[in-house]
Each structure stands twice: as structure tokens, then as C-alpha cells.
mmCIF file of C-alpha atoms in Angstrom:
data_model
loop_
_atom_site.group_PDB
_atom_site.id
_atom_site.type_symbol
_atom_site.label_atom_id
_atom_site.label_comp_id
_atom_site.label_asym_id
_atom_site.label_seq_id
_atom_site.Cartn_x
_atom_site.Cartn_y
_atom_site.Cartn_z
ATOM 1 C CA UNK A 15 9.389 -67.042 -22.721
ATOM 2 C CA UNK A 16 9.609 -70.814 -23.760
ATOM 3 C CA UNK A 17 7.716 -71.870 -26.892
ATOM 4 C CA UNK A 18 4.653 -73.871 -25.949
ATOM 5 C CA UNK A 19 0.974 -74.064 -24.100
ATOM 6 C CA UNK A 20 1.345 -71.526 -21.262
ATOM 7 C CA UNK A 21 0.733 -72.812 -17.599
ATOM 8 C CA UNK A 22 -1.392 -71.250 -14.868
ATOM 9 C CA UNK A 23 1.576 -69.371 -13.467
ATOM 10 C CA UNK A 24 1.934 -68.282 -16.843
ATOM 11 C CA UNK A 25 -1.397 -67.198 -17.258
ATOM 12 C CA UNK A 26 -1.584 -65.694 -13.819
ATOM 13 C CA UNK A 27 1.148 -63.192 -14.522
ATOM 14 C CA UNK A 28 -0.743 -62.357 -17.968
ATOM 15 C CA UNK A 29 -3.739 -61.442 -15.422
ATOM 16 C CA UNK A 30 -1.017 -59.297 -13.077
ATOM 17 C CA UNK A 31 0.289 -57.443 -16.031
ATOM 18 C CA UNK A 32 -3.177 -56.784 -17.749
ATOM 19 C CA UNK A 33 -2.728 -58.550 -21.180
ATOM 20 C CA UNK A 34 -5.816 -60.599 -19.736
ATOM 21 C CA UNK A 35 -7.910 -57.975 -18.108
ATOM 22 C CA UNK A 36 -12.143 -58.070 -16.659
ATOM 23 C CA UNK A 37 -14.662 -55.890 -16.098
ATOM 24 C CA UNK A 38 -15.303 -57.642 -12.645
ATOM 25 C CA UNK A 39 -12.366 -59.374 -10.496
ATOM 26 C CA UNK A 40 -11.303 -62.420 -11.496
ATOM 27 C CA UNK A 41 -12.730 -65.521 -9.078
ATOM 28 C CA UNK A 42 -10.631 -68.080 -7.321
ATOM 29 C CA UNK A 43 -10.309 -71.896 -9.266
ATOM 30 C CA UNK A 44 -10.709 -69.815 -12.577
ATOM 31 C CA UNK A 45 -7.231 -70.424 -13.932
ATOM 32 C CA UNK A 46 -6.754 -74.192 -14.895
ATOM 33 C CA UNK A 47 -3.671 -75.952 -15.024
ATOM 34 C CA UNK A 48 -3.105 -74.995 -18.937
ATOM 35 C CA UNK A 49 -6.142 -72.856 -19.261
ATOM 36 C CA UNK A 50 -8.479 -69.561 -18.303
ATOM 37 C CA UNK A 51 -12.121 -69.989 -17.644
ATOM 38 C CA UNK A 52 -14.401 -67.385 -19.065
ATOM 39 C CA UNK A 53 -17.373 -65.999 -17.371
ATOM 40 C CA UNK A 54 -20.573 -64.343 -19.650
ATOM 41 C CA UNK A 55 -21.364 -60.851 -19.083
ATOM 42 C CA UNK A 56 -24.662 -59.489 -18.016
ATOM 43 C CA UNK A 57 -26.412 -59.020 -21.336
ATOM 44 C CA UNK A 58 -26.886 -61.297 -24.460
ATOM 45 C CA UNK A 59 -28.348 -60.928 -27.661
ATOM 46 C CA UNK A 60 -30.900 -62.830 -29.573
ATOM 47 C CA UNK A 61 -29.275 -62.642 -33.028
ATOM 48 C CA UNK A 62 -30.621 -63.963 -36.591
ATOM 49 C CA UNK A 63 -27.924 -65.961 -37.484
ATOM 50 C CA UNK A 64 -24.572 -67.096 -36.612
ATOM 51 C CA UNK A 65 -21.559 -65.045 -37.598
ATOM 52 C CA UNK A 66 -17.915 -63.531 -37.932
ATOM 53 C CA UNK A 67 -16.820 -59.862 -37.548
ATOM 54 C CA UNK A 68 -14.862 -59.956 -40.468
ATOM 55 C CA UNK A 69 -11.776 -58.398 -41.472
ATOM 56 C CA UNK A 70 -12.151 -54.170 -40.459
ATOM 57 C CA UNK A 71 -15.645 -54.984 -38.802
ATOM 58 C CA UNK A 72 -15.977 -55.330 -34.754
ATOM 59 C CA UNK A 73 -18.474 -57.760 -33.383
ATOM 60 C CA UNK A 74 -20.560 -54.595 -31.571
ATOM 61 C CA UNK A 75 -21.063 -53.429 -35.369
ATOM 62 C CA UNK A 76 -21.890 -56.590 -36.439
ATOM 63 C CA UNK A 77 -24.406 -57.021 -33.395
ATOM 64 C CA UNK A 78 -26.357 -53.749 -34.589
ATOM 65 C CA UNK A 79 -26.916 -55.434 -38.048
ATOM 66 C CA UNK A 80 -28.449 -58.713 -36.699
ATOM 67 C CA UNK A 81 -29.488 -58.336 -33.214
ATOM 68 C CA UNK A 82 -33.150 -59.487 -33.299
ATOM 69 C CA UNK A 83 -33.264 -58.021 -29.172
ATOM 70 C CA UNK A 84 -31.345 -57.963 -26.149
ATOM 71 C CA UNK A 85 -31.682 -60.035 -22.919
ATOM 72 C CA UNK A 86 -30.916 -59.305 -19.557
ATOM 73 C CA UNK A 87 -29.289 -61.841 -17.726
ATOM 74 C CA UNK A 88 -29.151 -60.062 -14.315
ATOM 75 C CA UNK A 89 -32.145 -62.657 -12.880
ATOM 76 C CA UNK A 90 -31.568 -65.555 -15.352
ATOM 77 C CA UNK A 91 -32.902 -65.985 -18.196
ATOM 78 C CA UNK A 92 -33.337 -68.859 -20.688
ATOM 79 C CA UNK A 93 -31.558 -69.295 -24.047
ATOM 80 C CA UNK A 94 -33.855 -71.230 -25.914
ATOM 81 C CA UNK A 95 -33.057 -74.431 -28.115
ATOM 82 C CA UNK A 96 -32.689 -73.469 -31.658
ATOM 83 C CA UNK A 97 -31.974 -70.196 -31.465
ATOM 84 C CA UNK A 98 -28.324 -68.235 -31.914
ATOM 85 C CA UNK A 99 -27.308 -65.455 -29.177
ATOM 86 C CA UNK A 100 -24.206 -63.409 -28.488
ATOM 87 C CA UNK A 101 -23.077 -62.736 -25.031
ATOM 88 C CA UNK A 102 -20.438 -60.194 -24.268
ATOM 89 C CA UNK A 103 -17.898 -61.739 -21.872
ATOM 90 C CA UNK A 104 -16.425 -60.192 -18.816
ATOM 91 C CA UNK A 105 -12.341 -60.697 -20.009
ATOM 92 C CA UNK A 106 -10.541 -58.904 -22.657
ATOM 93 C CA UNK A 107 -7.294 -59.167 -24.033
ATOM 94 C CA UNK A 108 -4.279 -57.781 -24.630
ATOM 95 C CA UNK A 109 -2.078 -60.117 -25.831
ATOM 96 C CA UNK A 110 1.650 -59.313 -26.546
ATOM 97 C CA UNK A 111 3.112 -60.134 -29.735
ATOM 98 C CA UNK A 112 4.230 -64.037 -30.807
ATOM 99 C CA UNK A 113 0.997 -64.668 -28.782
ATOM 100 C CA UNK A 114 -1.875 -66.160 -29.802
ATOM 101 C CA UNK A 115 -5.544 -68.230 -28.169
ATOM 102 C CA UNK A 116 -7.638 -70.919 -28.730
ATOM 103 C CA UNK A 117 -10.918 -71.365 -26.988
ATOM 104 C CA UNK A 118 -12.959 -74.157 -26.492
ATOM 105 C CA UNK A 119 -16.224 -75.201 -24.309
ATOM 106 C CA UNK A 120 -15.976 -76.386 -21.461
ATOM 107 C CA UNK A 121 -16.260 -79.996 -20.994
ATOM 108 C CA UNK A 122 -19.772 -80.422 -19.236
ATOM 109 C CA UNK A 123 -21.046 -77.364 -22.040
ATOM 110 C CA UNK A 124 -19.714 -79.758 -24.689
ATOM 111 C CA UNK A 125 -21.836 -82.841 -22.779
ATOM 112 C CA UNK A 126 -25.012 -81.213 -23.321
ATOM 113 C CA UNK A 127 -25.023 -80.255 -27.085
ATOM 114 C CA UNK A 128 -24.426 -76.494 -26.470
ATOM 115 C CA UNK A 129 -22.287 -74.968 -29.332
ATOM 116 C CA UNK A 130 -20.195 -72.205 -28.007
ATOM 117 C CA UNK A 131 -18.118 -70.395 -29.801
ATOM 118 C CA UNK A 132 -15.646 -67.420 -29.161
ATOM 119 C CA UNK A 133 -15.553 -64.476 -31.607
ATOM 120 C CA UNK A 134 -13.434 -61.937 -31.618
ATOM 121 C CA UNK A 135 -12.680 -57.975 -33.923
ATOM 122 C CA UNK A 136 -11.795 -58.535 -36.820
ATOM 123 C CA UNK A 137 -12.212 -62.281 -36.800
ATOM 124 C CA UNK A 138 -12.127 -64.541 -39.384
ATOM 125 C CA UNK A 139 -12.102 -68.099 -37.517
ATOM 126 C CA UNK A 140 -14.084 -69.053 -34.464
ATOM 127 C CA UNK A 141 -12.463 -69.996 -31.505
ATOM 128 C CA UNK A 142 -8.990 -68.760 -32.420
ATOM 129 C CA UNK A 143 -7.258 -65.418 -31.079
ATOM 130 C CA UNK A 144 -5.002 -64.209 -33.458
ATOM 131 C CA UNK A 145 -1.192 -62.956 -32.751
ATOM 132 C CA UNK A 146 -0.834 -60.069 -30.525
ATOM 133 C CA UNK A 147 -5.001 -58.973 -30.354
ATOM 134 C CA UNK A 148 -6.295 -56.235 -28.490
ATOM 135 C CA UNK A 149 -9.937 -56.191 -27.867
ATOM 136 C CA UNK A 150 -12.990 -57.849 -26.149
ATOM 137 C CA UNK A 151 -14.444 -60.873 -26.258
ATOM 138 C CA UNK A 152 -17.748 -62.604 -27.235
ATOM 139 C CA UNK A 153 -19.142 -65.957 -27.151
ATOM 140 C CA UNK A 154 -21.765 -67.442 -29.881
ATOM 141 C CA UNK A 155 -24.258 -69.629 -27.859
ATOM 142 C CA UNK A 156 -26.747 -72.473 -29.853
ATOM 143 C CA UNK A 157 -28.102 -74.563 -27.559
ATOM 144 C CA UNK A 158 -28.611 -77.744 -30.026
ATOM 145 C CA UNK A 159 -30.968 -80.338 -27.707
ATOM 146 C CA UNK A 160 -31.823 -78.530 -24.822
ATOM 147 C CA UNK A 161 -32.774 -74.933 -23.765
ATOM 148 C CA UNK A 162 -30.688 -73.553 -21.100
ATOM 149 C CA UNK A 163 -30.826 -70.887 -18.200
ATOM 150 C CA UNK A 164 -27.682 -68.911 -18.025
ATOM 151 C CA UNK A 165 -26.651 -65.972 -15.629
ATOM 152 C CA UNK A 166 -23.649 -63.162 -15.636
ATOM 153 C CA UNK A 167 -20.463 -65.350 -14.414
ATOM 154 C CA UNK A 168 -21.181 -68.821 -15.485
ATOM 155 C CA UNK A 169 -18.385 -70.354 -17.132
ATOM 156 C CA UNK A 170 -18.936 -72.135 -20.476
ATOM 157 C CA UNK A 171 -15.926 -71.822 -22.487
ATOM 158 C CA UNK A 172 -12.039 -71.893 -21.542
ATOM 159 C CA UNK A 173 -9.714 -70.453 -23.400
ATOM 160 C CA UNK A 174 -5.709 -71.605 -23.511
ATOM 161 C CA UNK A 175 -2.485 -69.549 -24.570
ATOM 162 C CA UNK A 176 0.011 -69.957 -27.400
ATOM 163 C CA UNK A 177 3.775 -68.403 -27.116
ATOM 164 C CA UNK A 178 5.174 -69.336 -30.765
ATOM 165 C CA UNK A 179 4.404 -72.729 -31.902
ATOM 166 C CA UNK A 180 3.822 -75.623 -29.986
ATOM 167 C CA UNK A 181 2.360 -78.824 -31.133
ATOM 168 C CA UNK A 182 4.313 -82.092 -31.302
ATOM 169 C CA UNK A 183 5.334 -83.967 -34.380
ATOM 170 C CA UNK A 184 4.722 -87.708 -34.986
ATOM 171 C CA UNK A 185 8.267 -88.582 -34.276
ATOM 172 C CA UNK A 186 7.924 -86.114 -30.934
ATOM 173 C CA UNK A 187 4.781 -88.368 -30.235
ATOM 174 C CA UNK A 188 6.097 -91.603 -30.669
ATOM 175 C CA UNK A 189 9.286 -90.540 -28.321
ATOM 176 C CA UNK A 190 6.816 -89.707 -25.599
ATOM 177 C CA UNK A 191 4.701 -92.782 -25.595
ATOM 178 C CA UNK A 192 7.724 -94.558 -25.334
ATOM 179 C CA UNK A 193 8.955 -92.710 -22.262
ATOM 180 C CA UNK A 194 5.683 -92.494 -20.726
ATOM 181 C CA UNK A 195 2.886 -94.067 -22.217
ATOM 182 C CA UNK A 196 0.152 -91.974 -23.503
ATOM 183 C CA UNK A 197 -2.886 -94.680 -24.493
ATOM 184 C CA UNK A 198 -3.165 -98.581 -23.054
ATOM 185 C CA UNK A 199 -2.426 -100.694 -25.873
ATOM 186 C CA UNK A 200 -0.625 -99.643 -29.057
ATOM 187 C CA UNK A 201 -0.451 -96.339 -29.888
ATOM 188 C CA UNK A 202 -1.850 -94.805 -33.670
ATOM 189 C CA UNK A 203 0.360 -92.338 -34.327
ATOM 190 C CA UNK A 204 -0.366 -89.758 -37.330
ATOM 191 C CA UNK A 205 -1.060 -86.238 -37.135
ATOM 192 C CA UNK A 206 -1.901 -87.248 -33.522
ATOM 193 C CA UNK A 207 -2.929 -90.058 -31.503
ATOM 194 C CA UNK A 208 -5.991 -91.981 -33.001
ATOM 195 C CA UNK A 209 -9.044 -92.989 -30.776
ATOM 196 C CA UNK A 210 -11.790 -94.909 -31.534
ATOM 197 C CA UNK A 211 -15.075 -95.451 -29.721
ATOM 198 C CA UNK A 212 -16.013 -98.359 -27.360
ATOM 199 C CA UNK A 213 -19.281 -100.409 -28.050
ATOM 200 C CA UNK A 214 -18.387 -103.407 -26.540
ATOM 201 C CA UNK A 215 -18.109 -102.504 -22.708
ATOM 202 C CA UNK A 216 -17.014 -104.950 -20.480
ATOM 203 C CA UNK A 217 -19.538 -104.962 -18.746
ATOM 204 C CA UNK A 218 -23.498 -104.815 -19.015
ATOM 205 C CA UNK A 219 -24.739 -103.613 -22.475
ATOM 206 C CA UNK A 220 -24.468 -99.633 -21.435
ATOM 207 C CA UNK A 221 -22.668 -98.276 -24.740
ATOM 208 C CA UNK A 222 -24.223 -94.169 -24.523
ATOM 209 C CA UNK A 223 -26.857 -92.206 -24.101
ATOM 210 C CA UNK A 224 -29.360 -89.869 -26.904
ATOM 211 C CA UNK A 225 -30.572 -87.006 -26.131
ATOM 212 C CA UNK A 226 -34.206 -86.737 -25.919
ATOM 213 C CA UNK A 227 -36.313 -84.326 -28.227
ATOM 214 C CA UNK A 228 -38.550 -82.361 -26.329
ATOM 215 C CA UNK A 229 -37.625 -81.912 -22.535
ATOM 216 C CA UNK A 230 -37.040 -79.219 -19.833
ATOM 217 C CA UNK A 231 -35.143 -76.548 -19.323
ATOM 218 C CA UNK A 232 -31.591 -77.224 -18.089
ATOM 219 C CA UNK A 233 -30.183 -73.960 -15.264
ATOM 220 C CA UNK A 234 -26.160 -74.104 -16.151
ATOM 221 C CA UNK A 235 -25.701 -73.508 -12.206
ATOM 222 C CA UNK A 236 -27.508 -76.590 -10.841
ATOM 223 C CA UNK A 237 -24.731 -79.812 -10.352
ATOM 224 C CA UNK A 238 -26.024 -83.137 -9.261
ATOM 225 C CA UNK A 239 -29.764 -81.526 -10.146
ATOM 226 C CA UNK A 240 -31.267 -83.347 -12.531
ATOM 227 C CA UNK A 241 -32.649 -87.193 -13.596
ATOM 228 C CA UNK A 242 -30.896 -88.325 -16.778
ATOM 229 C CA UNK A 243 -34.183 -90.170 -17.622
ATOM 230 C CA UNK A 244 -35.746 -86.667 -18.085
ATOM 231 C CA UNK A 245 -33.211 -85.963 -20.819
ATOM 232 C CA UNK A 246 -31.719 -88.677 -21.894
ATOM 233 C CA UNK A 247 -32.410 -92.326 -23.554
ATOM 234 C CA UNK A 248 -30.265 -95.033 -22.627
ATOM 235 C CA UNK A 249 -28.292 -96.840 -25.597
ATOM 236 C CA UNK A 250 -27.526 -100.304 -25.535
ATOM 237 C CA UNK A 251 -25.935 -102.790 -27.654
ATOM 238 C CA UNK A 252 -24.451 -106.626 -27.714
ATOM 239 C CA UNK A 253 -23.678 -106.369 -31.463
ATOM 240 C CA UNK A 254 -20.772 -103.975 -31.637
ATOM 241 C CA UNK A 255 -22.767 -101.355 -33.240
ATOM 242 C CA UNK A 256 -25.002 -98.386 -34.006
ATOM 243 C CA UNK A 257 -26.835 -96.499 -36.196
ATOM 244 C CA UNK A 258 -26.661 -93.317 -35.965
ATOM 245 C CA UNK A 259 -29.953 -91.125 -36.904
ATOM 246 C CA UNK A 260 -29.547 -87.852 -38.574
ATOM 247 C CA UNK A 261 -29.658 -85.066 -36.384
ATOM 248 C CA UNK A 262 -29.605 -86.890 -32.965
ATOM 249 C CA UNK A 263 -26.729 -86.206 -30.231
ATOM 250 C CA UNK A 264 -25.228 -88.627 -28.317
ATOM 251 C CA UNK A 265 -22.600 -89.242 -25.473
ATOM 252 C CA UNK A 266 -20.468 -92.230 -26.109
ATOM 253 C CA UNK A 267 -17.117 -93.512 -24.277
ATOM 254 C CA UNK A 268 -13.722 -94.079 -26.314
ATOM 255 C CA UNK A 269 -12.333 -97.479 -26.343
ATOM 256 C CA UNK A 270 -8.643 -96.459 -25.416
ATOM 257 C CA UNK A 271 -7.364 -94.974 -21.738
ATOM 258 C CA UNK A 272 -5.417 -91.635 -22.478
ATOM 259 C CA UNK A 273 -3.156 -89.711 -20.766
ATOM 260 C CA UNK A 274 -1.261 -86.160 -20.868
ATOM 261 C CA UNK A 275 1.339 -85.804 -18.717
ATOM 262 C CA UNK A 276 2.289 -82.741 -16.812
ATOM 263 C CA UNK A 277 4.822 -81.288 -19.345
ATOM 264 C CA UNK A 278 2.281 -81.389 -22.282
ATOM 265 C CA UNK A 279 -1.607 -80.469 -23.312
ATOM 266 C CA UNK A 280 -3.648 -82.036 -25.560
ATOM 267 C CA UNK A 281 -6.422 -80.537 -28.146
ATOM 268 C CA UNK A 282 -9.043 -82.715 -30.160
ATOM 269 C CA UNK A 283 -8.273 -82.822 -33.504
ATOM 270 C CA UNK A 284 -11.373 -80.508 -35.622
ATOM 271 C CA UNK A 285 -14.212 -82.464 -37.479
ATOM 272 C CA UNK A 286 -12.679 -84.864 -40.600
ATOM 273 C CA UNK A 287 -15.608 -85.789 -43.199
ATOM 274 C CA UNK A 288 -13.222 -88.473 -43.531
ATOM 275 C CA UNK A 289 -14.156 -90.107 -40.753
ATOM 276 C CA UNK A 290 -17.956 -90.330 -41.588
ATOM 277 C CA UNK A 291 -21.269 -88.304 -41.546
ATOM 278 C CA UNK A 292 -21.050 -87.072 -38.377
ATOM 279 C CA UNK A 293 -19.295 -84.853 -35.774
ATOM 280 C CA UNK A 294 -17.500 -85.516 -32.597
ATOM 281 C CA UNK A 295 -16.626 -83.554 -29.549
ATOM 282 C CA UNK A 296 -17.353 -80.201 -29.380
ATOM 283 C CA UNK A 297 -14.988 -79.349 -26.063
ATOM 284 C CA UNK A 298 -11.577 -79.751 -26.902
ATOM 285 C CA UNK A 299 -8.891 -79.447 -24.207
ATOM 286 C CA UNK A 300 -7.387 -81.778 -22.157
ATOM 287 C CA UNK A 301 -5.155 -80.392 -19.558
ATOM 288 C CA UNK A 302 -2.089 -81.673 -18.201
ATOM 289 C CA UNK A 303 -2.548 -84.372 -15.658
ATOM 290 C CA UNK A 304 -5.287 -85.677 -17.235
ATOM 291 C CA UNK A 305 -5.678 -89.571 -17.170
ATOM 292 C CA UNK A 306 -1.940 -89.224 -15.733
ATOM 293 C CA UNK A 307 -0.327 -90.550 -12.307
ATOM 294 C CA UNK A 308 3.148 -90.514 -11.219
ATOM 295 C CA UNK A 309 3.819 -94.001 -11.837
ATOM 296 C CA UNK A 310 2.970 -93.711 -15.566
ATOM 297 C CA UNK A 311 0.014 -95.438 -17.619
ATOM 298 C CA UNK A 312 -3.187 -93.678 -18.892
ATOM 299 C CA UNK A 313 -5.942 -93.874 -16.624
ATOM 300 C CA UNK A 314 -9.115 -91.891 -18.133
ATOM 301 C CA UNK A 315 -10.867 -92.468 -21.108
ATOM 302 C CA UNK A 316 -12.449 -89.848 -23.186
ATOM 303 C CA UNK A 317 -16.132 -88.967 -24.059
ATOM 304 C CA UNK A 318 -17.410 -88.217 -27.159
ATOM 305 C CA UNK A 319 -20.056 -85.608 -28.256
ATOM 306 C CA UNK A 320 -21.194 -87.028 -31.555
ATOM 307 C CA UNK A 321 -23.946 -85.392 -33.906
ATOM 308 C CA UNK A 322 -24.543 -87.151 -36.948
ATOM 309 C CA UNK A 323 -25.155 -85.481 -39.972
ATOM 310 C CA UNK A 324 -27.375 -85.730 -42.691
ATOM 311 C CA UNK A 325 -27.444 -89.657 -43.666
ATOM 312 C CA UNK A 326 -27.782 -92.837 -40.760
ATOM 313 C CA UNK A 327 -24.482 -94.141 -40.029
ATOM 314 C CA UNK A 328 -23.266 -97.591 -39.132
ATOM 315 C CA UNK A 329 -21.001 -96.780 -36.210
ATOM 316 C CA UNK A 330 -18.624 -100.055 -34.882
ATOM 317 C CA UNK A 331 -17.248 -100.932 -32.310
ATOM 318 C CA UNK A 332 -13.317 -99.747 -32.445
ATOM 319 C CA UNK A 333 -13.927 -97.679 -35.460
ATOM 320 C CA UNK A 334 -11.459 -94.745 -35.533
ATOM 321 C CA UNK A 335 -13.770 -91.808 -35.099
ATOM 322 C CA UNK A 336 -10.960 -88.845 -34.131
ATOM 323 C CA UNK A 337 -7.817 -88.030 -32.765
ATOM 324 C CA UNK A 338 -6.139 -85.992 -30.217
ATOM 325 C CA UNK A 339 -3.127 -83.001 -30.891
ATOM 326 C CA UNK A 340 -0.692 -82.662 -28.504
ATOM 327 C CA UNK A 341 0.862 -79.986 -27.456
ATOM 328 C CA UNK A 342 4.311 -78.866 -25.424
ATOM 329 C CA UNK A 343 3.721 -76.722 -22.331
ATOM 330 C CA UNK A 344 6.238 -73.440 -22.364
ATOM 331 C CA UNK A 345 6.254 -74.881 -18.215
ATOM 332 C CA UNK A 346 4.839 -77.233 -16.303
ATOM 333 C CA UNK A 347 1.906 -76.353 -14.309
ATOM 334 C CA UNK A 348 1.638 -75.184 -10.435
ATOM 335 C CA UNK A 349 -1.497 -77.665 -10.297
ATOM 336 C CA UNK A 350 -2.181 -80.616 -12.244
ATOM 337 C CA UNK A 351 -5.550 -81.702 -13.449
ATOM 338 C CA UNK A 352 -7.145 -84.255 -11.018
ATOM 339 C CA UNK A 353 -4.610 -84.273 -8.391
ATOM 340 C CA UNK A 354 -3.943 -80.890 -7.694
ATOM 341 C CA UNK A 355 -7.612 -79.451 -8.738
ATOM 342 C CA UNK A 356 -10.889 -81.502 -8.400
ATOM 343 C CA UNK A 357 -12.085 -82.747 -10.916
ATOM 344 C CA UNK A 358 -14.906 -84.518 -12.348
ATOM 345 C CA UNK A 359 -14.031 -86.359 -14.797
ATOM 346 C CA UNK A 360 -10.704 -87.811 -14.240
ATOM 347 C CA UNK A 361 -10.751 -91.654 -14.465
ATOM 348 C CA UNK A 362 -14.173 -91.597 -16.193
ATOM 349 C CA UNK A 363 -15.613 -93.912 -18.059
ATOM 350 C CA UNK A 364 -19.273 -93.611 -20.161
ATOM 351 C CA UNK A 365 -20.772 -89.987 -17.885
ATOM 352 C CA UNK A 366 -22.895 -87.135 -18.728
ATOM 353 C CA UNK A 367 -21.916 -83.725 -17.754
ATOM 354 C CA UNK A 368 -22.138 -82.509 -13.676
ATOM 355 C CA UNK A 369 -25.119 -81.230 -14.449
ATOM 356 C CA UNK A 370 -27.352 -84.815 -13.588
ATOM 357 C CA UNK A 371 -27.482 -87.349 -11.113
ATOM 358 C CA UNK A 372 -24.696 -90.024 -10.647
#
């Protein structure tokens, strides 16, 4: 097999063989172009704090040390803001060796401030399968601003598929934007493509929105459902700039256009103090197709998921806040993001997740 991202053929004939296996069958518009959607089991459990198996240790021992009780989530039930719970999912692996998996939420999870995290046996990094593992999986759920209802076979995290190594040097980077462009405008190249956030729109005053303190209970199945008044404050802005408070969660817009075209896949770059007190995005894959068409150009910006941390922070229009990893794809993809499978968020600008009102 070709180094590189694995594509949903790929990842289809993982499924045939068993290396990606479930304790119910697998459901239709679950593989993405680059990526495997994974559904939560039927139980979770309300745990004391957030952890790692460790090195010799399983997550199911882990669980009996710290489980505070367990839920059923047969009927529903709601996770509650604040509070840290483990839900077994319904895949497992058994991935060959040269192999290895990164998960991430999904992108309307990531739009409503719920950390999820994958853990695995024997982990020792969240989010990351290591080389040739053979086990079950978890997922760490902390809803941050707003309690959620969950039930067996929701889909909050994603999870993609390594064969050797596959992400793209500068010089690989630079070669591709020249060939097809990856980002309107110039391109900041280094250790990935630099974005920075838009707070000068052009047009209205609209720059993102802050999530509200105290509000209702979101269910995870309802699309189009809610009012984003109910959970949200609009934030607007003539000057250029925020401030940030400590603690609050926000959706804001990136000031460049990206793209990833069908023969790559793209991964947002982890947290960089560097960068400022604060955090941003918490779901980070972008599958081919994304922000792509035939005729070349980038078409769809990106939204960012920003917490800020412990100080206010004077955020300005343009100012570098991340940048994205790309990867090669060991093949291109059956189905590409937004033209082969719906989507919605291709050729976005500023939007919450699914979950509200247009």
C-alpha cells in the first residue's frame, strides 16, 4: 500500500477484512472521503476526572478506579456541562502493522465547545492510535458551554488512517500551491499553511458569535432545531478587534479561502502558546475536496473554535492565530467532500454547527 492518508475505498476494505470491526453493522454515509465516523455505544460513564490508560493499563481498568456511575443511554440521556464521561464506542480495531490513527471531533461537535477525545489500551496520547493496535475504543466527552443529550449511534468524532508517513514538507507545500492554489492571496508557508482570523468582514459588522453562560440543553440528533439567540451572543466589531475574556468560547471565521484538493488531506496544526492565551479549533480534519473545484482556487473558509485562556486577549484583525498540516492521500478518494457527499459546510463563511437555525 502507498504511503499516505488512506481513502474511503481504503478504509472500506479495512471494514471487509476486519482490521476495523463493530459491535453493530456499520451504517451507510459513515465512511468519509479520507475518514471513518464513529458512533457511541450504549453506556457511558460519569468519571472524576479526565484520563489516559497508561502504558500496561486498559481503559476498562482504569474506568473501575474512577467511574463515579454509569449511564444508560438506551432512551437518551444528558451529559451535563462540566462534567467528564467515558463512552465505550461501537468500532474496534485491528490495525495491521506500519498503520497508525488519528481522531478528531467532528466538525459541528467542535462548533459547540464539546471536547471529545479518543482513548485507547495502553495509551499515552489522546486522539492518536498507535502502530499496529489491537483493541477497543473509547471516547472522553466534556461538554465545555452547553449540556448535551446523546444516544447509542450518534457520531461525534471521526477518526482517519495512516500507512507510513505522510505529511508534506514546506518545499512539497509550496510546489502544490503553485500547481493548484491552496489559499486566495499569498500563501504562509512554514510547518504548514498559516491562517489568520477575519474581523473586518466585508460586509455588515458580523465578526462571531459567544457562547452564552447558562442556557438549555442541546439533543446531538436535532439539525435545523434550535434559535442561536438561545445560545449564542452576537459579536460585532468596526475596529478590527477583540478582546477576548477568559474562559469564554467563541466561533469566529478565518480571513483566507482554503482549499485541499482531492489527492491530499489536511489536519489543524495542535494548540501553540505562541500564538497567544488562547486555543483554537478543537475538530481538526479537512477532507479532500474541501473548499476545492475542478477549475482550481480555494473556495471555503475555515471556522475557528477559540477558548481563551486565563488572561483577556487583544485579538486583530489578520492576526495569525494557527495553521493547517497537510497531508498526501495513499489514493484519491471514490467521493470528494462537497461534491460527491453533502455537505454543510463547504463554501462557508462565519456558521454555527447544523445543530441551529440558518
Amino acid at each position: 500500500m502507498k504511503t499516505g492518508v488512506l481513502s474511503d475505498t481504503q478504509i472500506e476494505l479495512l471494514m471487509q477484512s476486519g482490521a476495523i470491526a463493530a459491535s453493530e453493522a456499520f451504517q451507510t454515509g459513515q465512511v468519509q472521503p479520507a475518514s471513518l465516523d464513529l458512533r457511541l455505544g450504549t453506556r457511558a460513564y460519569r468519571v472524576r476526572a479526565s484520563f489516559l490508560a497508561g502504558r500496561g493499563h486498559s481503559v476498562s481498568e482504569r474506568l473501575e478506579q474512577f467511574t463515579m456511575h454509569e449511564i444508560d443511554l438506551t432512551d437518551g440521556a444528558v451529559l451535563e456541562k462540566g462534567c467528564v464521561y467515558v463512552v465505550p464506542l461501537m468500532e474496534r480495531l485491528s490495525l495491521p502493522q506500519g498503520m497508525t490513527a488519528a481522531a478528531s471531533a467532528k466538525s459541528s461537535i467542535g462548533r459547540l465547545d464539546l471536547l471529545t477525545r479518543i482513548i485507547t489500551d495502553n495509551g499515552v496520547e489522546f486522539d492518536r492510535v498507535p502502530d499496529g493496535y489491537d483493541g477497543p475504543l473509547f471516547v472522553e466527552i466534556c461538554p465545555r458551554s452547553f449540556s448535551v443529550l446523546v444516544k447509542p449511534g450518534l457520531m461525534l468524532n471521526q477518526i482517519i488512517f495512516r500507512q507510513g508517513k505522510s505529511f508534506m514538507s514546506d518545499e512539497e507545500l509550496a510546489a502544490l500551491h503553485a500547481k493548484t492554489p491552496i489559499v486566495d492571496g499569498d500563501a504562509v508557508i512554514s510547518d504548514g499553511l498559516g491562517f489568520s482570523v477575519d474581523l473586518l468582514p466585508h460586509k455588515g459588522d458580523l465578526v462571531g458569535y459567544r457562547a452564552k453562560p447558562h442556557t438549555g440543553v442541546i439533543d446531538l440528533s436535532q439539525l435545523n432545531h434550535y434559535d442561536p439567540a438561545d445560545f449564542w451572543e452576537e459579536v460585532r466589531t468596526t475596529e478590527g478587534r477583540i478582546i477576548l475574556d477568559p474562559g469564554a468560547f467563541y466561533i469566529l471565521v478565518s480571513r483566507e479561502s482554503i482549499a485541499i484538493p482531492p489527492d491530499c488531506a489536511a489536519e489543524m496544526a495542535p494548540y501553540l502558546a505562541m500564538v497567544g492565551e488562547f486555543r483554537v479549533h478543537y475538530a481538526g480534519f479537512f477532507d479532500p475536496g474541501f473548499g476545492w473545484d475542478s477549475a482550481g482556487g480555494a473556495g471555503s473558509r475555515g471556522v475557528l473554535e477559540v477558548r481563551c485562556h486565563e488572561a483577556p486577549f487583544v485579538l486583530e484583525h489578520g492576526q495569525v492565530v494557527g495553521r493547517l498540516v497537510y497531508e498526501h492521500m495513499s489514493q484519491t478518494p471514490a467521493a470528494l467532500y462537497g461534491q460527491d457527499i453533502k455537505s454543510n459546510y463547504q463554501g462557508q463563511g462565519l456558521k454555527l454547527s447544523k445543530h441551529f437555525k440558518s
